[in-house]
XYZ file of C-alpha atoms in Angstrom:
135
model
C 38.870 134.534 132.642
C 38.632 138.089 131.436
C 42.362 138.519 131.167
C 42.192 135.373 128.800
C 39.333 136.886 127.060
C 41.460 139.927 126.591
C 44.413 138.186 125.063
C 42.409 136.086 122.717
C 40.654 139.267 121.356
C 44.056 141.113 120.796
C 45.284 138.039 119.107
C 42.235 137.935 116.915
C 42.622 141.677 115.841
C 46.228 140.849 114.945
C 45.382 137.672 112.789
C 42.488 139.726 111.400
C 44.967 142.420 110.218
C 47.489 139.750 109.011
C 44.667 137.987 107.051
C 43.570 141.237 105.306
C 47.434 141.311 104.164
C 47.145 137.592 102.906
C 49.508 136.794 105.868
C 47.332 134.310 107.811
C 45.143 131.285 106.714
C 41.654 131.183 107.010
C 41.513 128.081 109.432
C 43.855 130.000 112.292
C 41.340 132.860 111.826
C 38.467 130.372 112.307
C 40.086 128.708 115.307
C 40.497 132.259 117.043
C 36.959 132.903 116.341
C 35.680 129.960 117.910
C 37.794 130.311 120.815
C 36.666 134.032 121.389
C 33.333 132.672 121.104
C 33.557 130.058 123.852
C 35.397 132.426 126.039
C 32.466 135.074 125.689
C 30.047 132.595 126.748
C 32.182 131.133 129.637
C 29.166 131.904 132.167
C 26.895 130.010 130.110
C 29.112 126.940 130.060
C 26.850 124.727 132.003
C 23.707 125.643 129.947
C 26.073 124.856 126.808
C 26.984 121.582 128.068
C 23.583 120.558 129.423
C 22.395 121.448 125.842
C 25.063 119.692 124.162
C 24.754 116.500 126.357
C 21.082 116.513 125.442
C 21.797 116.535 121.564
C 24.213 113.810 122.293
C 21.602 111.843 123.891
C 19.017 112.500 121.364
C 21.331 111.306 118.609
C 22.356 108.305 120.658
C 18.740 107.097 121.357
C 17.826 107.799 117.454
C 20.943 105.570 116.564
C 20.028 102.863 118.848
C 16.413 102.903 118.084
C 17.374 102.263 114.013
C 20.016 99.557 115.260
C 17.195 97.840 117.232
C 14.787 98.079 114.507
C 17.469 96.464 112.045
C 18.534 93.622 114.512
C 14.712 92.844 114.715
C 14.300 92.698 110.936
C 17.689 90.559 110.607
C 16.154 88.006 113.302
C 13.005 87.935 111.272
C 14.514 86.928 108.074
C 16.771 84.354 109.810
C 13.752 82.708 111.213
C 11.835 82.873 107.979
C 14.881 80.901 106.628
C 14.646 78.188 109.417
C 10.794 77.672 108.869
C 10.364 78.915 112.440
C 7.008 81.242 113.861
C 7.505 84.732 113.357
C 5.770 87.663 114.930
C 3.235 89.230 112.433
C 1.661 92.860 112.788
C -1.917 91.767 111.752
C -2.769 95.645 111.365
C -0.448 96.041 108.761
C -1.821 93.049 106.961
C -5.351 94.220 107.412
C -4.511 97.625 105.630
C -2.572 96.125 102.887
C -5.267 93.605 102.147
C -7.701 96.561 102.000
C -5.464 98.279 99.378
C -5.228 95.079 97.514
C -8.835 94.391 97.768
C -9.668 97.711 96.023
C -8.161 96.476 92.811
C -9.800 93.083 92.900
C -12.537 92.461 90.167
C -16.152 91.903 91.701
C -17.893 88.970 91.284
C -19.850 88.129 88.465
C -23.292 90.080 88.388
C -22.020 92.047 91.808
C -21.689 95.217 89.530
C -25.313 95.131 88.501
C -26.373 95.093 92.374
C -27.560 98.386 93.714
C -25.589 97.753 96.797
C -22.163 98.044 94.442
C -19.975 100.805 95.057
C -16.650 100.387 93.118
C -13.380 101.436 94.957
C -12.966 104.460 93.101
C -15.442 107.231 92.112
C -16.710 107.049 88.835
C -17.344 110.020 86.500
C -21.431 109.801 87.273
C -20.640 110.081 91.152
C -18.679 113.120 90.632
C -20.988 114.847 88.627
C -23.881 113.921 90.769
C -21.819 115.494 93.649
C -21.386 118.535 91.807
C -24.760 119.083 90.822
C -25.863 120.290 94.279
C -22.805 122.909 93.923
C -24.417 124.837 91.187
C -27.782 125.754 92.649
């Protein structure tokens, strides 16, 4: 392995000299640099292989997760078209309804109640909160 590494570095030095004189292409030089890098780390090949396998597994896992989500959405839309029962996430509906309720007008006379709190703070509320900071 050391002999192969020595040959590769000699070839790389020759290509560098030719590249300096514009007689070698960048692609050839890059290929030799990659080869030299791989050969210099031949003792760590198992670690490199393990790391690359882990990266591939993570990317495949992510891809499969997205594909499963897409298939679930497609089946949901198909079931909606067939008027069949579909699975509903009640937490999402509850959150969405809370957001929509904030924008709803209160019942008539409700805003005059001492217990009424609007969905967003009014200027008076903000001024009241900041009055204590000045003291």
